């Protein structure tokens, strides 16, 4: 298809990806610097499948562990459960949200209940 890294001189490591309805590719990855993950060293990118040209790049400090998309939004999941929604058209993030958490054990019954 095309080289994984679109930036000359950068080495990119792969992550999750998804093909969207218009047959472009959205994928995540990290930039290898030989010194571990650096600030802004992870990314989500939307690329043309014909030549690999990026339509947009979203830089972040954390590795994405999951990706999904619908007709308008790319959903980026992280290890801590946070999900960031990116606009499919331009890669901007209108919001970040965390899933609701529930207690793992039932609460103790109160006396007299």
JSON list of N, CA, C and O in Angstrom, two decimals, residues 3 14 17 32 59 61 83 106:
[
{"chain": "A", "resi": 3, "resn": "UNK", "atom": "N", "xyz": [4.05, 3.48, 2.81]},
{"chain": "A", "resi": 3, "resn": "UNK", "atom": "CA", "xyz": [4.84, 3.42, 4.05]},
{"chain": "A", "resi": 3, "resn": "UNK", "atom": "C", "xyz": [3.98, 3.79, 5.26]},
{"chain": "A", "resi": 3, "resn": "UNK", "atom": "O", "xyz": [3.11, 4.67, 5.17]},
{"chain": "A", "resi": 14, "resn": "UNK", "atom": "N", "xyz": [2.81, 0.71, 14.88]},
{"chain": "A", "resi": 14, "resn": "UNK", "atom": "CA", "xyz": [1.38, 0.56, 14.63]},
{"chain": "A", "resi": 14, "resn": "UNK", "atom": "C", "xyz": [0.53, 0.44, 15.88]},
{"chain": "A", "resi": 14, "resn": "UNK", "atom": "O", "xyz": [1.01, 0.16, 16.97]},
{"chain": "A", "resi": 17, "resn": "UNK", "atom": "N", "xyz": [-6.69, 0.24, 14.07]},
{"chain": "A", "resi": 17, "resn": "UNK", "atom": "CA", "xyz": [-7.14, 0.99, 12.91]},
{"chain": "A", "resi": 17, "resn": "UNK", "atom": "C", "xyz": [-8.53, 0.58, 12.49]},
{"chain": "A", "resi": 17, "resn": "UNK", "atom": "O", "xyz": [-9.02, -0.48, 12.88]},
{"chain": "A", "resi": 32, "resn": "UNK", "atom": "N", "xyz": [8.55, 6.40, 17.24]},
{"chain": "A", "resi": 32, "resn": "UNK", "atom": "CA", "xyz": [9.70, 5.81, 17.92]},
{"chain": "A", "resi": 32, "resn": "UNK", "atom": "C", "xyz": [10.85, 6.80, 17.93]},
{"chain": "A", "resi": 32, "resn": "UNK", "atom": "O", "xyz": [11.29, 7.27, 16.87]},
{"chain": "A", "resi": 59, "resn": "UNK", "atom": "N", "xyz": [-2.51, 14.52, 17.60]},
{"chain": "A", "resi": 59, "resn": "UNK", "atom": "CA", "xyz": [-1.38, 14.12, 18.45]},
{"chain": "A", "resi": 59, "resn": "UNK", "atom": "C", "xyz": [-1.83, 14.06, 19.89]},
{"chain": "A", "resi": 59, "resn": "UNK", "atom": "O", "xyz": [-2.63, 14.88, 20.36]},
{"chain": "A", "resi": 61, "resn": "UNK", "atom": "N", "xyz": [-0.49, 12.35, 24.08]},
{"chain": "A", "resi": 61, "resn": "UNK", "atom": "CA", "xyz": [0.61, 11.83, 24.90]},
{"chain": "A", "resi": 61, "resn": "UNK", "atom": "C", "xyz": [0.43, 10.37, 25.29]},
{"chain": "A", "resi": 61, "resn": "UNK", "atom": "O", "xyz": [1.29, 9.80, 25.94]},
{"chain": "A", "resi": 83, "resn": "UNK", "atom": "N", "xyz": [-12.62, 7.59, 26.75]},
{"chain": "A", "resi": 83, "resn": "UNK", "atom": "CA", "xyz": [-12.93, 7.57, 25.33]},
{"chain": "A", "resi": 83, "resn": "UNK", "atom": "C", "xyz": [-12.95, 9.00, 24.83]},
{"chain": "A", "resi": 83, "resn": "UNK", "atom": "O", "xyz": [-13.62, 9.85, 25.41]},
{"chain": "A", "resi": 106, "resn": "UNK", "atom": "N", "xyz": [-21.27, -4.92, 46.48]},
{"chain": "A", "resi": 106, "resn": "UNK", "atom": "CA", "xyz": [-22.49, -4.26, 46.96]},
{"chain": "A", "resi": 106, "resn": "UNK", "atom": "C", "xyz": [-22.20, -3.47, 48.24]},
{"chain": "A", "resi": 106, "resn": "UNK", "atom": "O", "xyz": [-21.32, -3.83, 49.02]}
]
